[in-house]
Coordinates of C-alpha atoms in Angstrom, one line a residue:
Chain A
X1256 CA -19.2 -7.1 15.5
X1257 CA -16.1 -5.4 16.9
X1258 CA -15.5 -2.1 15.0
X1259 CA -11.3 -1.1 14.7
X1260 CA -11.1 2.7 14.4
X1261 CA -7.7 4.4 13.1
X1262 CA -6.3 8.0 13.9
X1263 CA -5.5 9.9 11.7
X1264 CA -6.4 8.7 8.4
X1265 CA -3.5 10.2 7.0
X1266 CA 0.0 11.4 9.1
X1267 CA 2.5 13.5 7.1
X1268 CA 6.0 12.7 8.7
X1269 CA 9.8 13.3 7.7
X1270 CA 12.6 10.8 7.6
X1271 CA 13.8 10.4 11.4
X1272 CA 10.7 11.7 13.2
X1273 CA 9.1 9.8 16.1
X1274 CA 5.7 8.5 14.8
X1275 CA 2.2 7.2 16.8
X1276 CA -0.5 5.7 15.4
X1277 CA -3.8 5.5 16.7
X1278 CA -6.4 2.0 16.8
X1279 CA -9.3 1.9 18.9
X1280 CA -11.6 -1.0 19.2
X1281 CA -15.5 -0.5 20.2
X1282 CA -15.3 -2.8 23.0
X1283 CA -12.3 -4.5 25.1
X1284 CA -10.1 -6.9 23.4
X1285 CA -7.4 -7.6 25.7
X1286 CA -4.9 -8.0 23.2
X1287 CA -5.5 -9.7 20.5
X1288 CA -4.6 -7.1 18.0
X1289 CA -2.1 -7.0 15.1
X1290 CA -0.7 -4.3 12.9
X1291 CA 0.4 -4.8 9.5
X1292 CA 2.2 -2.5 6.8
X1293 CA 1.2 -2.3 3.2
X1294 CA 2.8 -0.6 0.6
X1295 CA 1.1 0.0 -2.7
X1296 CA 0.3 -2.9 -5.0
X1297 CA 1.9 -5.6 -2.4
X1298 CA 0.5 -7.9 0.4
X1299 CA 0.3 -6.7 3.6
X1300 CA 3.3 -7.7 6.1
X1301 CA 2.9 -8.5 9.4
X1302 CA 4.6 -5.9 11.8
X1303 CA 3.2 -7.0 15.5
X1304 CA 0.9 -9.7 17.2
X1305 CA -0.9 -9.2 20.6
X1306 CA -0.1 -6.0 20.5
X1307 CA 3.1 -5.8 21.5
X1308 CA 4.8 -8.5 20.2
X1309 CA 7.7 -7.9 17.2
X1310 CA 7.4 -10.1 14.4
X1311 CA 10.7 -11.9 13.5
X1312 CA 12.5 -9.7 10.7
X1313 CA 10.5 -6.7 11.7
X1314 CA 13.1 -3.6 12.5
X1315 CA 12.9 -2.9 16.0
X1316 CA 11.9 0.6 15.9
X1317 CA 8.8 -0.6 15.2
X1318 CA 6.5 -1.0 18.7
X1319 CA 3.3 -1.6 19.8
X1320 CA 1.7 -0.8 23.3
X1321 CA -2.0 -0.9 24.7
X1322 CA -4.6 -3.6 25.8
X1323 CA -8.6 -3.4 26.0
X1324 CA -9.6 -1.0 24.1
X1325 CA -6.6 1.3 23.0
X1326 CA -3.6 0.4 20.9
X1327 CA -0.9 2.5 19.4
X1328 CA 2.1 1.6 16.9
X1329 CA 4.8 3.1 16.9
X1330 CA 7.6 3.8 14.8
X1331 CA 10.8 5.4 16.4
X1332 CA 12.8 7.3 13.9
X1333 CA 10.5 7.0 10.5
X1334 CA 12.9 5.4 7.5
X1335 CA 11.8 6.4 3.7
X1336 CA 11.2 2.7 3.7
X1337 CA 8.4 3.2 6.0
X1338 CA 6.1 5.6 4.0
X1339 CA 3.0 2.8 3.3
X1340 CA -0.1 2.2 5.3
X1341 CA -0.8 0.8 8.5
X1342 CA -4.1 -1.0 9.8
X1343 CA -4.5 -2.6 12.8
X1344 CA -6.6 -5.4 13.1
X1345 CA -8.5 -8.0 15.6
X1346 CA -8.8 -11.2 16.2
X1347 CA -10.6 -11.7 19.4
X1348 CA -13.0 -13.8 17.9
X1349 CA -15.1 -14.0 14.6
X1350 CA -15.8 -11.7 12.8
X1351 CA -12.1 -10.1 12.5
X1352 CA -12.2 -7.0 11.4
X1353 CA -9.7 -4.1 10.2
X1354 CA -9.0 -0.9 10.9
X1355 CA -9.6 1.7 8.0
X1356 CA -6.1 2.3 7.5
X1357 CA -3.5 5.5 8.4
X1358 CA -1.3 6.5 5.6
X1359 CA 1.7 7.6 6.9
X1360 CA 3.6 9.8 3.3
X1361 CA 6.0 12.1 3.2
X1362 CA 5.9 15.8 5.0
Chain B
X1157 CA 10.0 -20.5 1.5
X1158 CA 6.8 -20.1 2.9
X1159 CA 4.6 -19.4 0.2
X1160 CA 0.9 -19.3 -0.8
X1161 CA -0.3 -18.4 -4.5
X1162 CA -3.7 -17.5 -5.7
X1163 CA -5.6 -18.5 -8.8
X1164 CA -9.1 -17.7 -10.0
X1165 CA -10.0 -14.3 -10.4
X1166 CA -11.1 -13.1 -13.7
X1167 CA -14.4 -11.1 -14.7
X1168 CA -17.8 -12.1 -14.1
X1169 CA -21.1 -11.1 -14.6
X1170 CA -23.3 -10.1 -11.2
X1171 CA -25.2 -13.2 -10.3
X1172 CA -22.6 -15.4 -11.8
X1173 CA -19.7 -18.1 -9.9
X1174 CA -16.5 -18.3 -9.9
X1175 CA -14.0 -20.5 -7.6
X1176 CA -10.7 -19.0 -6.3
X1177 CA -7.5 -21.6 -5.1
X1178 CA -4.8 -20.9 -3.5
X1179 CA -1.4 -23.6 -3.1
X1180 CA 0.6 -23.6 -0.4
X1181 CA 4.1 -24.5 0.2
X1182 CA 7.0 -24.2 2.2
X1183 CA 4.9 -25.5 6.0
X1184 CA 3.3 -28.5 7.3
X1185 CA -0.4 -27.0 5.3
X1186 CA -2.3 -29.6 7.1
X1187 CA -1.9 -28.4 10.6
X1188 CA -2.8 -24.3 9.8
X1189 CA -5.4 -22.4 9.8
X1190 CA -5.9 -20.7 6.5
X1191 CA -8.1 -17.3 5.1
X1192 CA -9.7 -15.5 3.0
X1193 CA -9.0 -11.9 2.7
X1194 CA -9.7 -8.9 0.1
X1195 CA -9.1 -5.4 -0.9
X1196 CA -11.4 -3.5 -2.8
X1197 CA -10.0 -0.9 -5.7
X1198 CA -8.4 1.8 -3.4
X1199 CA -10.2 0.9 -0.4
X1200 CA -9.3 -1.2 3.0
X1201 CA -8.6 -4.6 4.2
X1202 CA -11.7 -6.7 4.9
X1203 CA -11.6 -10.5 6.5
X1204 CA -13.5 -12.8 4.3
X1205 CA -13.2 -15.8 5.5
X1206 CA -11.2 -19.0 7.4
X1207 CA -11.2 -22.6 7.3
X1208 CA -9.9 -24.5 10.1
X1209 CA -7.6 -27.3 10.5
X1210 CA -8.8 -31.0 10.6
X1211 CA -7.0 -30.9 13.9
X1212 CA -8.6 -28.5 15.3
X1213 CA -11.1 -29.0 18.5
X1214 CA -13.8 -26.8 17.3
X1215 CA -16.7 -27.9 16.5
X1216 CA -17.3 -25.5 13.8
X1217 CA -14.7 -25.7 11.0
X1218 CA -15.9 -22.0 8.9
X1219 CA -16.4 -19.1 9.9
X1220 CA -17.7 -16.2 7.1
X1221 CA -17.8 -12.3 7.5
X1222 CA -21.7 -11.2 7.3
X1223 CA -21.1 -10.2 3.5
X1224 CA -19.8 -13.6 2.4
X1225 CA -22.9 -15.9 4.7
X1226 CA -25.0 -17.5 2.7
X1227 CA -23.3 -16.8 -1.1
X1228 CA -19.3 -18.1 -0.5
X1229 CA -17.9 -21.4 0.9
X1230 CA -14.2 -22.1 2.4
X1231 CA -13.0 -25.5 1.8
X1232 CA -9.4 -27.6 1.7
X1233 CA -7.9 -30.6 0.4
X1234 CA -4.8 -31.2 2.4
X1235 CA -3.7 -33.9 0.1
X1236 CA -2.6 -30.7 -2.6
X1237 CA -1.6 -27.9 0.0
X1238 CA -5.0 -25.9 -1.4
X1239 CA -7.8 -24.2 0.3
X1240 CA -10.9 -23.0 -2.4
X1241 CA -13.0 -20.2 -2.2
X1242 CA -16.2 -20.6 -3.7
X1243 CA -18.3 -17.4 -4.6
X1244 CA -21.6 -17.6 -5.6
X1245 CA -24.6 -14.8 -6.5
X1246 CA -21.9 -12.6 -7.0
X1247 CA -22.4 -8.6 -6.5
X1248 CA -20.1 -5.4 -8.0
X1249 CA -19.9 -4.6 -4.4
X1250 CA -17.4 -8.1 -4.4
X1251 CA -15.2 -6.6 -6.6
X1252 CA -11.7 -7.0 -5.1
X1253 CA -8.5 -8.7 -4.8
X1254 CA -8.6 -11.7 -2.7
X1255 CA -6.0 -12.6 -0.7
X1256 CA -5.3 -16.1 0.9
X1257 CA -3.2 -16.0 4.1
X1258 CA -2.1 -18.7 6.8
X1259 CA -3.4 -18.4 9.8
X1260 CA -0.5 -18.6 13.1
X1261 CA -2.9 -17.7 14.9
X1262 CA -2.5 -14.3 13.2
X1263 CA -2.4 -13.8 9.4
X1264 CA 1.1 -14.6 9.3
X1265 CA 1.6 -15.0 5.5
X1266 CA 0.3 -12.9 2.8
X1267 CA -0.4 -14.1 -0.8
X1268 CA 0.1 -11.4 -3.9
X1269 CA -3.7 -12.1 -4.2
X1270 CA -5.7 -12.7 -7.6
X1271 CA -8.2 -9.9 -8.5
X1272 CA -11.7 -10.6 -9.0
X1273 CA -14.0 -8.0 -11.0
X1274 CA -18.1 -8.6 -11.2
X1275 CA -19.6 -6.3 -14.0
X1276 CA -22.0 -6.6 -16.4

């Protein structure tokens, strides 16, 4: 099975900073990776698709970059709406599996 | 809106059953993928589980994560919007809350999820 590795586990950011998050998969997976955002006792939202595609209704400072085996999501200019977690997940075939999660809270 | 609700959870005892639903609306449900998803107390996202269309060219309709094989089984009836999950020989270890999603062909949509606790 594909592993999904985050860094960090936890990023301590203020409101307006420039943020990058970390996913690494154990082997390549061109780009059939997603991010999503969760916020405590909610669903998780879809923020991108293969890699680097914006879902519709996401903000745009939200961006994602990478292919293989590297990934990174980006957030531009961090909002207090923003402050949740983040896992980026797979799905270059079954199984899919997530990433462990990066908490991005407040500095 | 596009929408999908879960129903099901509850407590149960280990070794015991229990069938989860969910009902979609708001998209054509007969032409999506759909999953099974689930979030232990304070812990990660884990993929469950995913039933394919009837469409679909695939020869195989399921597909299971390694911890749901051989104990939990995905089916649909398209004639009420509604994919089941069926868990059997449950373990505390599958105590979570289970999310369904619609598959696009990335979990596109999220339900709230409907929490499932085994414990004696």
């Amino acid at each position: 099975d594909i592993q999904m590795t985050q860094s960090p586990s936890t990023l301590s950011a203020s409101v307006g900073d420039r943020v990058t998050l970390t996913c690494r998969a154990s082997q390549s997976i061109g780009t059939w990776l997603a991010w999503y955002q969760q916020k405590p006792g909610k669903a998780p939202n879809l923020l991108i698709y293969k890699a680097s595609s914006l879902q519709s209704g996401v903000p745009p400072r939200f961006s994602g970059s990478g292919s293989g085996t590297e990934f990174t999501l980006t957030i531009s200019s961090l909002q207090a709406d923003d402050f949740a977690t983040y896992y980026c997940q797979h799905y270059d075939g079954f199984p899919w599996t997530f990433g462990q999660g990066t908490q991005v809270e407040i500095k | 809106q596009v929408q999908v609700v879960e129903s099901g959870g509850g407590v149960v005892q280990p070794g015991g059953s229990l069938r989860l639903s969910c009902v979609a609306s708001g998209f054509t449900f007969s032409i999506y993928g759909m999953h099974w998803a689930r979030q232990a107390p304070g812990k990660g996202l884990e993929w469950v589980a995913f039933i394919r269309h009837d469409g679909s060219e695939h020869r195989i309709k399921t597909e299971y994560a390694d911890s749901a094989k051989g104990r939990f089984t995905v089916s649909r009836d398209d004639s009420k919007n509604t994919i089941y999950l069926q868990m059997n020989s449950l373990r505390p270890d599958d105590t979570a809350l289970y999310f369904c999603a619609k598959d696009n062909p990335v979990i596109d949509v999220w339900g709230q999820g409907t929490l499932v606790t085994v414990s004696s």
